[in-house]
GROMACS .gro file of C-alpha atoms in nm:
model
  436
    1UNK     CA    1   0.882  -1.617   1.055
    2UNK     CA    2   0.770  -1.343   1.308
    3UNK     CA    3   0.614  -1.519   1.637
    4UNK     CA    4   0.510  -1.224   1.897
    5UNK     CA    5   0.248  -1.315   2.146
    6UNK     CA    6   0.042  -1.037   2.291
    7UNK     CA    7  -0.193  -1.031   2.595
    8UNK     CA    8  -0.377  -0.782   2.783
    9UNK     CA    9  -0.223  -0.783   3.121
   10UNK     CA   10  -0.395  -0.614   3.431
   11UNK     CA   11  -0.331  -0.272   3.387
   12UNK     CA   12  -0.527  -0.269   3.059
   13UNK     CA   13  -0.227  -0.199   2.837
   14UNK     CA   14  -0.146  -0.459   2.528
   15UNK     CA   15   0.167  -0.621   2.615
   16UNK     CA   16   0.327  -0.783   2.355
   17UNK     CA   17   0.529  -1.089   2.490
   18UNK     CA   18   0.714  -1.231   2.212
   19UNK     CA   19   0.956  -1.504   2.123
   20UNK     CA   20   0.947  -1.427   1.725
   21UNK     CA   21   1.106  -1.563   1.433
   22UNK     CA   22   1.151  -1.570   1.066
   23UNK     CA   23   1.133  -1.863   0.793
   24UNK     CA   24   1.083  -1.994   0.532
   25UNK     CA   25   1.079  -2.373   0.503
   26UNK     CA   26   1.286  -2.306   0.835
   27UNK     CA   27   1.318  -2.095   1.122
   28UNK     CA   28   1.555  -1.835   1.005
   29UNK     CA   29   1.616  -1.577   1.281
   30UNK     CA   30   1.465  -1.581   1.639
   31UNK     CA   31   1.419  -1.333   1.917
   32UNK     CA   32   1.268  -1.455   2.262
   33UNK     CA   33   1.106  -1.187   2.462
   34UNK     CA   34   0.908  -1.336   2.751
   35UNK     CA   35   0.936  -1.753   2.671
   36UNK     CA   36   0.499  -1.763   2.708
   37UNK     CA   37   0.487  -2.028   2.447
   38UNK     CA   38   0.734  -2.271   2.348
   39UNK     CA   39   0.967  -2.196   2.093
   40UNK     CA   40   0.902  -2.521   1.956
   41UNK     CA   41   0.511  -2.503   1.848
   42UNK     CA   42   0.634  -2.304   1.553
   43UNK     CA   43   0.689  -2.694   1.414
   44UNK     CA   44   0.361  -2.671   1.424
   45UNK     CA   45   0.290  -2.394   1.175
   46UNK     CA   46   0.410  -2.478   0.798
   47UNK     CA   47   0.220  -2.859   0.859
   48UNK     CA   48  -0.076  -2.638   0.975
   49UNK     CA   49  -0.068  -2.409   0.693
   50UNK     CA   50  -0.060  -2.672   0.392
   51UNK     CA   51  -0.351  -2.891   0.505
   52UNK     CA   52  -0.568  -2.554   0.552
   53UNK     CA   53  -0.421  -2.474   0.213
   54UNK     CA   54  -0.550  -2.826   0.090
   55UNK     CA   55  -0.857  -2.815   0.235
   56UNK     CA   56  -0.972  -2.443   0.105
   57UNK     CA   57  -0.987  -2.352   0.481
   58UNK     CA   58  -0.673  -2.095   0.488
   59UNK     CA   59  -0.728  -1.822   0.719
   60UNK     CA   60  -0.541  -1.533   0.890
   61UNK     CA   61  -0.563  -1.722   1.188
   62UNK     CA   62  -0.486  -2.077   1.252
   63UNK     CA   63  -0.478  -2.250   1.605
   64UNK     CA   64  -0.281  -2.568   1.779
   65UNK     CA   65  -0.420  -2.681   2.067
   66UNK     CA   66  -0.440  -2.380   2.288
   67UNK     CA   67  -0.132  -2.155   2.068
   68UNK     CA   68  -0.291  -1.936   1.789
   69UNK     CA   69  -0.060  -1.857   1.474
   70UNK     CA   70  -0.156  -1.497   1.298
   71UNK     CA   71   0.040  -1.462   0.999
   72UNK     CA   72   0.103  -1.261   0.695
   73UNK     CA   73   0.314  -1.353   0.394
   74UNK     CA   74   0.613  -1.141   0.259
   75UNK     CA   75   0.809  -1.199  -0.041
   76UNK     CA   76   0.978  -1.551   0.051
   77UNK     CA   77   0.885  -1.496   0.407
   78UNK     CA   78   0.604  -1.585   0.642
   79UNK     CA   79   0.610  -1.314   0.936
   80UNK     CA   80   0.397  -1.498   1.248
   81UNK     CA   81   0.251  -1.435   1.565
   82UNK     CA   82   0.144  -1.689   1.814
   83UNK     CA   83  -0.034  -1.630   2.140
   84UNK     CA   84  -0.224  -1.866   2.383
   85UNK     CA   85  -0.485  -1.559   2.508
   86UNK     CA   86  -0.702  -1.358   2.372
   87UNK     CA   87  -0.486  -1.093   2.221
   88UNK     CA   88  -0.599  -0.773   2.044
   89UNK     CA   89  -0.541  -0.944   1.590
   90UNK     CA   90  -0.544  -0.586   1.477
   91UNK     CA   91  -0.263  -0.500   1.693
   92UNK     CA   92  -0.059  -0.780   1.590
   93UNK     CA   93  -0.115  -0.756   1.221
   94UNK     CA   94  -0.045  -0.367   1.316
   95UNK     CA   95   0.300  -0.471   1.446
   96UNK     CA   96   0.390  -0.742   1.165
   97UNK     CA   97   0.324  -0.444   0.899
   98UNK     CA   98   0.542  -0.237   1.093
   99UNK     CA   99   0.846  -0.474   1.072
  100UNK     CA  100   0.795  -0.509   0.717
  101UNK     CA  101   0.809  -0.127   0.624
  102UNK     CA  102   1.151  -0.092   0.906
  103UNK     CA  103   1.292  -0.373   0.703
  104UNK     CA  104   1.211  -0.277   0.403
  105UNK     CA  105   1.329   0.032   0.442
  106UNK     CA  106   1.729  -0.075   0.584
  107UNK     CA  107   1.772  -0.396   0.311
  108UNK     CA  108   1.537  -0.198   0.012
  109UNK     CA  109   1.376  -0.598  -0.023
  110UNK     CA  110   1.295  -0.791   0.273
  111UNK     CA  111   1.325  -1.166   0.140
  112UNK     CA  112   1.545  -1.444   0.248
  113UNK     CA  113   1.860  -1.326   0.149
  114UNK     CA  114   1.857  -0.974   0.307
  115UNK     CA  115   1.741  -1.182   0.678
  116UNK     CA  116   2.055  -1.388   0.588
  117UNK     CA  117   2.318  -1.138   0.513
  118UNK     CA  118   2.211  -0.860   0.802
  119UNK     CA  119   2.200  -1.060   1.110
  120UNK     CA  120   2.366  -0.840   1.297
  121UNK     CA  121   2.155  -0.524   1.222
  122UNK     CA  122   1.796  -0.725   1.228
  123UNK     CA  123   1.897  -0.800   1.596
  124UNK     CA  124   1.973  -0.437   1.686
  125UNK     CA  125   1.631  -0.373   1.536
  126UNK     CA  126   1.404  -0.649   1.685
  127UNK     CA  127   1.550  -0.543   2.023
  128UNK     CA  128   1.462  -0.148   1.968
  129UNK     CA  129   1.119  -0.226   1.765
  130UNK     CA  130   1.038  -0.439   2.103
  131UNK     CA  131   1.185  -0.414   2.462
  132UNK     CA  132   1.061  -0.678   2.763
  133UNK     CA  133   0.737  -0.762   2.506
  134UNK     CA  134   0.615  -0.382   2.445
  135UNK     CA  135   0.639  -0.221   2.100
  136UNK     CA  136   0.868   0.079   2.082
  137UNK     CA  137   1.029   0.313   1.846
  138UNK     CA  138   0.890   0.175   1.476
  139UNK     CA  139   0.977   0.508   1.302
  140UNK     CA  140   1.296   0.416   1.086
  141UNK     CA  141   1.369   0.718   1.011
  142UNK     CA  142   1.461   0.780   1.379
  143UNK     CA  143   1.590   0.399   1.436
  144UNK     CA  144   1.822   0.463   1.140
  145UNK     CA  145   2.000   0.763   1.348
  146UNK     CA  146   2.150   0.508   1.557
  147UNK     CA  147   2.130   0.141   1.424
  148UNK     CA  148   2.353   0.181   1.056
  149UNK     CA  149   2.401  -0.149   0.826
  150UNK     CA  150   2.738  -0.117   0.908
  151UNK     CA  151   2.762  -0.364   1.192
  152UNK     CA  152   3.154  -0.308   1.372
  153UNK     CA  153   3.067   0.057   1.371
  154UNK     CA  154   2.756   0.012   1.608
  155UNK     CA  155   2.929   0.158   1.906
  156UNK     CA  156   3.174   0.398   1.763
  157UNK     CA  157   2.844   0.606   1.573
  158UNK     CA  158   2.683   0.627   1.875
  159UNK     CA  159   2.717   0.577   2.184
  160UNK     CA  160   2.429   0.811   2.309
  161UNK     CA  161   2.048   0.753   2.208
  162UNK     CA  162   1.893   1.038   2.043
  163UNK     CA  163   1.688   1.169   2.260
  164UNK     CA  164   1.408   1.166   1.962
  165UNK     CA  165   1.353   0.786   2.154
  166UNK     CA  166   1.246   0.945   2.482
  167UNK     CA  167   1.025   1.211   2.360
  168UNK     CA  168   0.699   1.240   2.306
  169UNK     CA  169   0.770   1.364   1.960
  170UNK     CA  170   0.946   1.026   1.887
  171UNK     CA  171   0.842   1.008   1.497
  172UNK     CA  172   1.076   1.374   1.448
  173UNK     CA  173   1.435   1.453   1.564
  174UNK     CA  174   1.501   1.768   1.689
  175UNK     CA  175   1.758   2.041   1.561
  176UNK     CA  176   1.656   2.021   1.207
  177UNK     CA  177   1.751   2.292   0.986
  178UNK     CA  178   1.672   2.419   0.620
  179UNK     CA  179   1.775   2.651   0.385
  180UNK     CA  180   1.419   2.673   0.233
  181UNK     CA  181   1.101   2.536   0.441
  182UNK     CA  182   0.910   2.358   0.209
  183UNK     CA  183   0.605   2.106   0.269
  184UNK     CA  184   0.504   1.884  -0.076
  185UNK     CA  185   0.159   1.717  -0.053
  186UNK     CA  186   0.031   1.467  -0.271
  187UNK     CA  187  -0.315   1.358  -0.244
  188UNK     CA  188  -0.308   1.045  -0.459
  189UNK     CA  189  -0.679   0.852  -0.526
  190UNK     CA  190  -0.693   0.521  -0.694
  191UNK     CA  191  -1.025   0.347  -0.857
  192UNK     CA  192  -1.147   0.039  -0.813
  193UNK     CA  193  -1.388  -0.041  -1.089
  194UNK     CA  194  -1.578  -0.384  -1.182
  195UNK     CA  195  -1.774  -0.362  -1.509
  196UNK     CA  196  -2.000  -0.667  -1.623
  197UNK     CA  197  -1.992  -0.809  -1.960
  198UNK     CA  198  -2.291  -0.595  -2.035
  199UNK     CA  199  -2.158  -0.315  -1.932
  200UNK     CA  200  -2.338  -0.237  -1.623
  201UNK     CA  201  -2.099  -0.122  -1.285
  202UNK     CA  202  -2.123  -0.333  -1.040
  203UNK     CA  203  -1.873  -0.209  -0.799
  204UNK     CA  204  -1.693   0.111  -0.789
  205UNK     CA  205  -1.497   0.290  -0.497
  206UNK     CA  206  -1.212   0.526  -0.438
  207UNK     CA  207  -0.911   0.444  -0.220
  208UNK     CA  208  -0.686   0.770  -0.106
  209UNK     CA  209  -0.425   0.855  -0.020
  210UNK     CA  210  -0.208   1.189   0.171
  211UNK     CA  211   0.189   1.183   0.118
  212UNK     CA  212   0.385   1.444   0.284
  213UNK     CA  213   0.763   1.523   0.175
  214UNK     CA  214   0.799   1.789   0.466
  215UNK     CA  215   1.155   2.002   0.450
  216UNK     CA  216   1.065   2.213   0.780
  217UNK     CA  217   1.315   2.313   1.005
  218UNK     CA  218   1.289   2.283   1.424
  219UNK     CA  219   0.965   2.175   1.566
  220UNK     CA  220   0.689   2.250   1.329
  221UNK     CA  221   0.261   2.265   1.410
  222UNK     CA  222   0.096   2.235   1.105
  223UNK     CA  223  -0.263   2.194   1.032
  224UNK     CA  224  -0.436   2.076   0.714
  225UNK     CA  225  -0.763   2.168   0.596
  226UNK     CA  226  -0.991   1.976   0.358
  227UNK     CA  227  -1.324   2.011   0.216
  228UNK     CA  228  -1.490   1.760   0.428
  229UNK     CA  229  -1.820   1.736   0.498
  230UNK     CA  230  -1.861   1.631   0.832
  231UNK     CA  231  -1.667   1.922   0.922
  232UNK     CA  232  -1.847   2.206   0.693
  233UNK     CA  233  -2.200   1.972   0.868
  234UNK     CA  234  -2.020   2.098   1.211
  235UNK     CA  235  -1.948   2.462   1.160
  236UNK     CA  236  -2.258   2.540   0.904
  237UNK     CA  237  -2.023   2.683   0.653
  238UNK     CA  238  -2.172   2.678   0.286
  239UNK     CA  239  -2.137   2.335   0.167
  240UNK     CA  240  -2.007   2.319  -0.206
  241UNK     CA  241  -1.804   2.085  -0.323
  242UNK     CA  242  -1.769   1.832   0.015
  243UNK     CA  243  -1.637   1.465   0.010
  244UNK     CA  244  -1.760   1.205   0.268
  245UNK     CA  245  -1.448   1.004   0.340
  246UNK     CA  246  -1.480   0.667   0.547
  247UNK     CA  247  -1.226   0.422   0.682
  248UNK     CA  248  -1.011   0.698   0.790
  249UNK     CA  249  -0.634   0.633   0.873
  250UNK     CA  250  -0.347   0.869   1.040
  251UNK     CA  251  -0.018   0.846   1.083
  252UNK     CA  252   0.052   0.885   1.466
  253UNK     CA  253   0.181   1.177   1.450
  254UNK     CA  254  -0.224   1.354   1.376
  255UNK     CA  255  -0.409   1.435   1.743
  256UNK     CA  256  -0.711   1.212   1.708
  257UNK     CA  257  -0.860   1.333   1.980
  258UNK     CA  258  -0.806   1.704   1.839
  259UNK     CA  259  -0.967   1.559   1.505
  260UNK     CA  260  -1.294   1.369   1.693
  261UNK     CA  261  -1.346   1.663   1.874
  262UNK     CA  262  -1.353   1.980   1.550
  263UNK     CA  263  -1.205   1.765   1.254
  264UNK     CA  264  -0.923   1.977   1.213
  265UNK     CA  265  -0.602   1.771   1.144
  266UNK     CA  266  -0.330   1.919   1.335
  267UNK     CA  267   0.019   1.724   1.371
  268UNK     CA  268   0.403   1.788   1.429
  269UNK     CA  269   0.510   1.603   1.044
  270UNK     CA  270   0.815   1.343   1.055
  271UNK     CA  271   1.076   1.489   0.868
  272UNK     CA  272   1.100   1.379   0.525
  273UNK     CA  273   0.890   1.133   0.310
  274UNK     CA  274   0.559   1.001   0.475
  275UNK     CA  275   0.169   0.900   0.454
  276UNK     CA  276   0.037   1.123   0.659
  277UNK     CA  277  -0.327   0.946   0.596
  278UNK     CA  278  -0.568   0.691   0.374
  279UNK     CA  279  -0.943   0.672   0.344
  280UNK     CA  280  -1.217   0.531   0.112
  281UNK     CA  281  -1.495   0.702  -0.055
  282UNK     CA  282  -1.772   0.444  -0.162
  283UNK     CA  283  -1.983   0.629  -0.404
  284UNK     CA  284  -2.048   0.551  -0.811
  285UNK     CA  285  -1.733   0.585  -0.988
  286UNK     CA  286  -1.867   0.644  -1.346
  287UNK     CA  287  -1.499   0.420  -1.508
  288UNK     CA  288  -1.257   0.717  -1.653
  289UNK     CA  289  -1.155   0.482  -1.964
  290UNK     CA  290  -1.426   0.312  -2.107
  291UNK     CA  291  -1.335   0.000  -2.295
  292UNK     CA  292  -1.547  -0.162  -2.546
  293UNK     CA  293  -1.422  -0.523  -2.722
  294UNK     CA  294  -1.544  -0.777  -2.958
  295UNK     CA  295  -1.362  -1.061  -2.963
  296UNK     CA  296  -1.430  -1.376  -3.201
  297UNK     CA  297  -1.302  -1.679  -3.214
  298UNK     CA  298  -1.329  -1.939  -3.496
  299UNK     CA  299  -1.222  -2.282  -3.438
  300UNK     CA  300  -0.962  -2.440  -3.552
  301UNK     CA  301  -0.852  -2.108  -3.738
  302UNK     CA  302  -0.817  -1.753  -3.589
  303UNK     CA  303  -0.923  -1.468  -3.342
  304UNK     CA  304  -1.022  -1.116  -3.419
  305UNK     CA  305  -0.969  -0.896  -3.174
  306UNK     CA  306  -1.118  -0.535  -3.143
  307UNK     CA  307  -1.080  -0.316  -2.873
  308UNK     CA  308  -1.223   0.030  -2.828
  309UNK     CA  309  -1.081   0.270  -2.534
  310UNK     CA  310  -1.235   0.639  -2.478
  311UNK     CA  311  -1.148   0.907  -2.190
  312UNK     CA  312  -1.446   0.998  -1.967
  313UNK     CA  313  -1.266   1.237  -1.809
  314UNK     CA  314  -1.262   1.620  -1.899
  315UNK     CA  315  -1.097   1.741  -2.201
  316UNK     CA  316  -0.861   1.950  -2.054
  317UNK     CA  317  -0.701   1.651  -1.851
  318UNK     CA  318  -0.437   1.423  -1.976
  319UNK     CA  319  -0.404   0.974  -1.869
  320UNK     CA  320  -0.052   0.899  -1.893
  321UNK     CA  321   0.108   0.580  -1.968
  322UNK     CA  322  -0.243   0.403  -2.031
  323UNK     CA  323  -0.198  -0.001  -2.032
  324UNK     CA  324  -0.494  -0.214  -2.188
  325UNK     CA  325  -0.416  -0.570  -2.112
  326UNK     CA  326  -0.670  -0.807  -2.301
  327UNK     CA  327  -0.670  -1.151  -2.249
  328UNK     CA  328  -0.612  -1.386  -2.573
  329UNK     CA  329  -0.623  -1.754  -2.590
  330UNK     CA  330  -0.332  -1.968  -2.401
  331UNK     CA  331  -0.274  -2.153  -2.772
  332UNK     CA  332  -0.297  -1.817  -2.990
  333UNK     CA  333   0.048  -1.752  -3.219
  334UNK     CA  334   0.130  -1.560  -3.528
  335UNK     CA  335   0.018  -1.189  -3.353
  336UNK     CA  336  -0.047  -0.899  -3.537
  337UNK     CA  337  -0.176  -0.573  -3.429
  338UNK     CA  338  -0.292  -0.227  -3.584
  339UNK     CA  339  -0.347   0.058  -3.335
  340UNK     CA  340  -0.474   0.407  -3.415
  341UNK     CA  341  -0.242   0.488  -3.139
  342UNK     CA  342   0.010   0.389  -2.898
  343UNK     CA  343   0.132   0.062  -2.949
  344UNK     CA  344   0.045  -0.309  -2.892
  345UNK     CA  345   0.265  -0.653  -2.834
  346UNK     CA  346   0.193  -0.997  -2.720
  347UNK     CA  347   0.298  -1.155  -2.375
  348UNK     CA  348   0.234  -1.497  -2.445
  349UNK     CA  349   0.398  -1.582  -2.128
  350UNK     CA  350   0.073  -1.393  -1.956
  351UNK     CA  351  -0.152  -1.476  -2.258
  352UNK     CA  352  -0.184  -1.107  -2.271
  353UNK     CA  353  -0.239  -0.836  -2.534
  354UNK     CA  354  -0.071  -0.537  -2.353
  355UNK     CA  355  -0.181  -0.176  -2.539
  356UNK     CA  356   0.042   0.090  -2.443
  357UNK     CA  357  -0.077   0.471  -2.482
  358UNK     CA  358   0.161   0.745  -2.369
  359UNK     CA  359  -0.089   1.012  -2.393
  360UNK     CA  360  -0.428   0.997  -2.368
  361UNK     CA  361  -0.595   1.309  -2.354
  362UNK     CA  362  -1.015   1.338  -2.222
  363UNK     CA  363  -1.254   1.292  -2.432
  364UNK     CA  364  -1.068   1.051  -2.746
  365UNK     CA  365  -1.101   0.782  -2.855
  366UNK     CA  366  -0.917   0.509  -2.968
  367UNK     CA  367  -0.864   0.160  -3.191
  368UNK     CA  368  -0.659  -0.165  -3.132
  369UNK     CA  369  -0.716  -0.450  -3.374
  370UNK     CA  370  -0.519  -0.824  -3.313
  371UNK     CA  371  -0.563  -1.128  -3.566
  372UNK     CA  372  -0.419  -1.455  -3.404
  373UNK     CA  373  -0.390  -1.779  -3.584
  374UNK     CA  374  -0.546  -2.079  -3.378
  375UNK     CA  375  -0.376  -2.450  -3.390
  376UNK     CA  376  -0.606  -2.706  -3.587
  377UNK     CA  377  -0.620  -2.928  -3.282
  378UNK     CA  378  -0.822  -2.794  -3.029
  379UNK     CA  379  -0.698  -2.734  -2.667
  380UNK     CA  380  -0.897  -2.962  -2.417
  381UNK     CA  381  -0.823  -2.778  -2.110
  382UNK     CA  382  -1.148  -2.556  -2.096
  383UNK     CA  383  -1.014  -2.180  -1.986
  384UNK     CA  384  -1.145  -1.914  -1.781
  385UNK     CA  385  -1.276  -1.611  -1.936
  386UNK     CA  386  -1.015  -1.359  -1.762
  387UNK     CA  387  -1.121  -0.986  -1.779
  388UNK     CA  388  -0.974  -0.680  -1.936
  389UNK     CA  389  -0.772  -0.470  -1.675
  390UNK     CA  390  -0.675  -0.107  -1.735
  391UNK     CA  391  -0.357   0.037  -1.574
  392UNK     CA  392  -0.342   0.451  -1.595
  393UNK     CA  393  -0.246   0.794  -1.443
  394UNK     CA  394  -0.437   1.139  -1.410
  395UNK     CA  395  -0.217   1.402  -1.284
  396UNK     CA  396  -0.372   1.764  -1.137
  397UNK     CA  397  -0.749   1.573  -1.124
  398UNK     CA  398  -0.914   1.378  -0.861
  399UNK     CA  399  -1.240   1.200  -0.888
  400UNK     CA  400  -1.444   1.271  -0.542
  401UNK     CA  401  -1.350   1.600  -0.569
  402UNK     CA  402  -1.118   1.651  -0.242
  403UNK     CA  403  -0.920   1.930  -0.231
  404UNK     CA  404  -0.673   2.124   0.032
  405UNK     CA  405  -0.811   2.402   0.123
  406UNK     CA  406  -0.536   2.547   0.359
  407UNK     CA  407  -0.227   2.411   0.490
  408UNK     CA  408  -0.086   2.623   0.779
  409UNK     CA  409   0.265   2.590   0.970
  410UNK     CA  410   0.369   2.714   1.255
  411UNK     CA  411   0.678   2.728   1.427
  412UNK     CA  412   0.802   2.924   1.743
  413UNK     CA  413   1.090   3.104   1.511
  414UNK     CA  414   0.796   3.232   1.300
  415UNK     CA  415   0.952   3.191   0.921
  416UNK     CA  416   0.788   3.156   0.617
  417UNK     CA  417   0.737   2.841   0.463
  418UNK     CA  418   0.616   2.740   0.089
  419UNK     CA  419   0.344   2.436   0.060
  420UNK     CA  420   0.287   2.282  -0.248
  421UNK     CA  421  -0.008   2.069  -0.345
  422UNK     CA  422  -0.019   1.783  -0.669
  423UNK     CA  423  -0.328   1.560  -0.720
  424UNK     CA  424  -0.318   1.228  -0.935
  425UNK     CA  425  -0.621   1.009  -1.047
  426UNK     CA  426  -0.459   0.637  -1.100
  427UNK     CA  427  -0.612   0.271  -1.130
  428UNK     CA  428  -0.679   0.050  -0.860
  429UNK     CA  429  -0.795  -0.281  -0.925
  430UNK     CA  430  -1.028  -0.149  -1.249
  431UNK     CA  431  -1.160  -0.439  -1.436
  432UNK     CA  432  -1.390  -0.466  -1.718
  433UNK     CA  433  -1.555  -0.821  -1.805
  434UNK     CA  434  -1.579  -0.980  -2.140
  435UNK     CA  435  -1.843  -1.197  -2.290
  436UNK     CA  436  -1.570  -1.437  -2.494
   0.00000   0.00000   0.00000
């Protein structure tokens, strides 16, 4: 369990003052910054959380007496945060994120066992994520230059900080070289789709994402250029094809002020893999696989299953690894399927039809029959009417339409360096109701 109190002090700044800890029916590791709250109201916390649990009142944010737990959950872990002011929650949660993506990134899964066996090294780290109660260096990639998993060789690797931790530039070490200077951007969109049992849309949006795998060597300015609206609005360019995105996010390495100002997203890139940003575009997602089911039952006897899935997409454009998980009875046996393509098998562990299509080019459509035999008892338990989810991947095509329009790098030795751009369409949460 993660406890970190945080408190605006007088200078304005958010000061995180933090005895924290990890757990899971018990305290596993601890770290006292500042002593502000006792260590011991953490009793308090897994008692708290099971009545709220109990009582349907479980929130982000519980309170004893005057201490206030905010928590997330992690695997086997709960990561916490207690405070007795009136601390800045998105902060917190900001910070509790951040030690799960450092973790994760040293022990590959953060769960009980990798706390257990790394001791040593999740020390080393809690005292350079956090020094006297303020966040510092977060960036593993830089943390990992000088804290290694190899615990006696701590001081012999080195004894001299990079000086990455004292820059401004803290996110990038400096002296990188490459061969070939090479930036890789995928701009990944997933949809969220809720269809009714009638077929009508009820919800739609589109979640996005910007990876950067950036091979640049020295100290690189690059600036990215999209098709966004607000900025064609600003300079009264022609409009064409423009996307409104909301609920922007950058990694800190983009000048927001720079973007507020002319929209232009300029940045110095971390070196390696990263998410450079995320947004949302809440418009009418028209779903890209269309599924269409009957499903009877007869008591006592059987169900017949038919399911119907067609691309909505363009023709030219390819879904890859398409998964069509219908729901079937908990007390269905004896399966079998026919598919017109692709390939179908029972989970009965799930209570799951899962329909697997490798290919599944725009515009096709396709056919997956099921028969299952029914008990002659019927089951008491009266069951939920679980929807059909589709899982499925849309490479060189994105739905809002975003595109890069320029990526440009700069850098004071003035070479030449390739970028490359790959879109992929892929499901969100996309669910399609059934009447049965």
């Amino acid at each position: 369990m993660t406890v970190i109190i945080i408190k605006k002090n007088g200078s304005g700044s958010d000061k995180v003052q933090a005895a924290w800890c990890w757990a899971w029916d018990q305290v596993l590791i601890c770290r006292n910054y500042k002593g502000d709250v006792d260590m011991a109201e953490i009793d308090h916390f897994m008692p708290l959380l099971m009545q709220h649990e109990e009582d349907g009142l479980l929130s982000p944010v519980m309170s004893h007496g005057n201490v206030h737990f905010m928590w997330i959950k992690h695997s086997n872990l709960y990561l916490v945060a207690t405070t007795n002011k009136n601390s800045n929650a998105s902060l917190v949660y900001s910070f509790l994120y951040k030690i799960v993506e450092v973790f994760t990134e040293y022990f590959k899964e953060l769960e009980e066992e990798s706390i257990q066996d790394n001791f040593v090294v999740v020390y080393e780290l809690l005292d350079e994520l956090m020094d006297f109660g303020f966040p510092q260096t977060t960036e593993s990639k830089i943390l990992q230059e000088y804290i290694t998993q190899e615990g006696a060789k701590l001081e012999v690797t080195k004894t001299k900080v990079p000086t990455t931790v004292t820059n401004a530039v803290s996110w990038r070490s400096e002296g990188i070289k490459y061969k070939k200077n090479e930036v890789f951007i995928d701009v990944i969109e997933s949809i969220n789709v809720l269809v009714n049992a009638n077929g009508s849309v009820m919800s739609s949006d589109i979640v996005g994402s910007i990876k950067l795998k950036t091979m640049l060597s020295g100290m690189p300015e690059l600036r990215l250029g999209l098709n966004d609206r607000v900025l064609f609005a600003l300079t009264g360019r022609d409009k064409g094809k423009t996307v409104v995105m909301e609920d922007v996010k950058f990694h800190q390495c983009v000048r927001l002020s720079r973007f507020e100002s002319d929209r232009t997203i300029s940045f110095i890139p971390p070196d390696g893999e990263s998410e450079l940003m995320s947004y949302r575009i809440n418009t009418h997602v028209k779903p890209l696989i269309w599924i269409e089911s009957v499903i009877e039952k007869f008591s006592h006897s059987r169900v017949e299953i038919m399911v119907k899935a067609k691309g909505q997409f363009k023709k030219q454009s390819v879904a890859n690894n398409v998964e069509v998980r219908v729901p079937v009875p908990s007390d269905a046996d004896s399966p079998k399927f026919k598919t017109s393509t692709g390939s179908a098998k029972y989970v009965p562990e799930k209570n799951l039809v899962v329909w697997t299509i490798k290919s599944f080019p725009g515009g096709k459509e396709f056919l997956m029959r099921a028969h299952f035999g029914l008990p002659s008892v019927e089951n008491d338990e009266a069951e939920g009417k679980p929807p059909i989810t589709v899982k499925f991947e849309i490479p060189y095509f994105t739905v809002s339409g975003i595109q890069v329009r320029y990526m440009k790098i700069i850098e004071k030795s003035g070479y030449q360096a390739l970028p490359w751009v790959r879109y992929i369409t892929q499901s969100g949460d996309y669910q399609l109701r059934t009447n049965v």
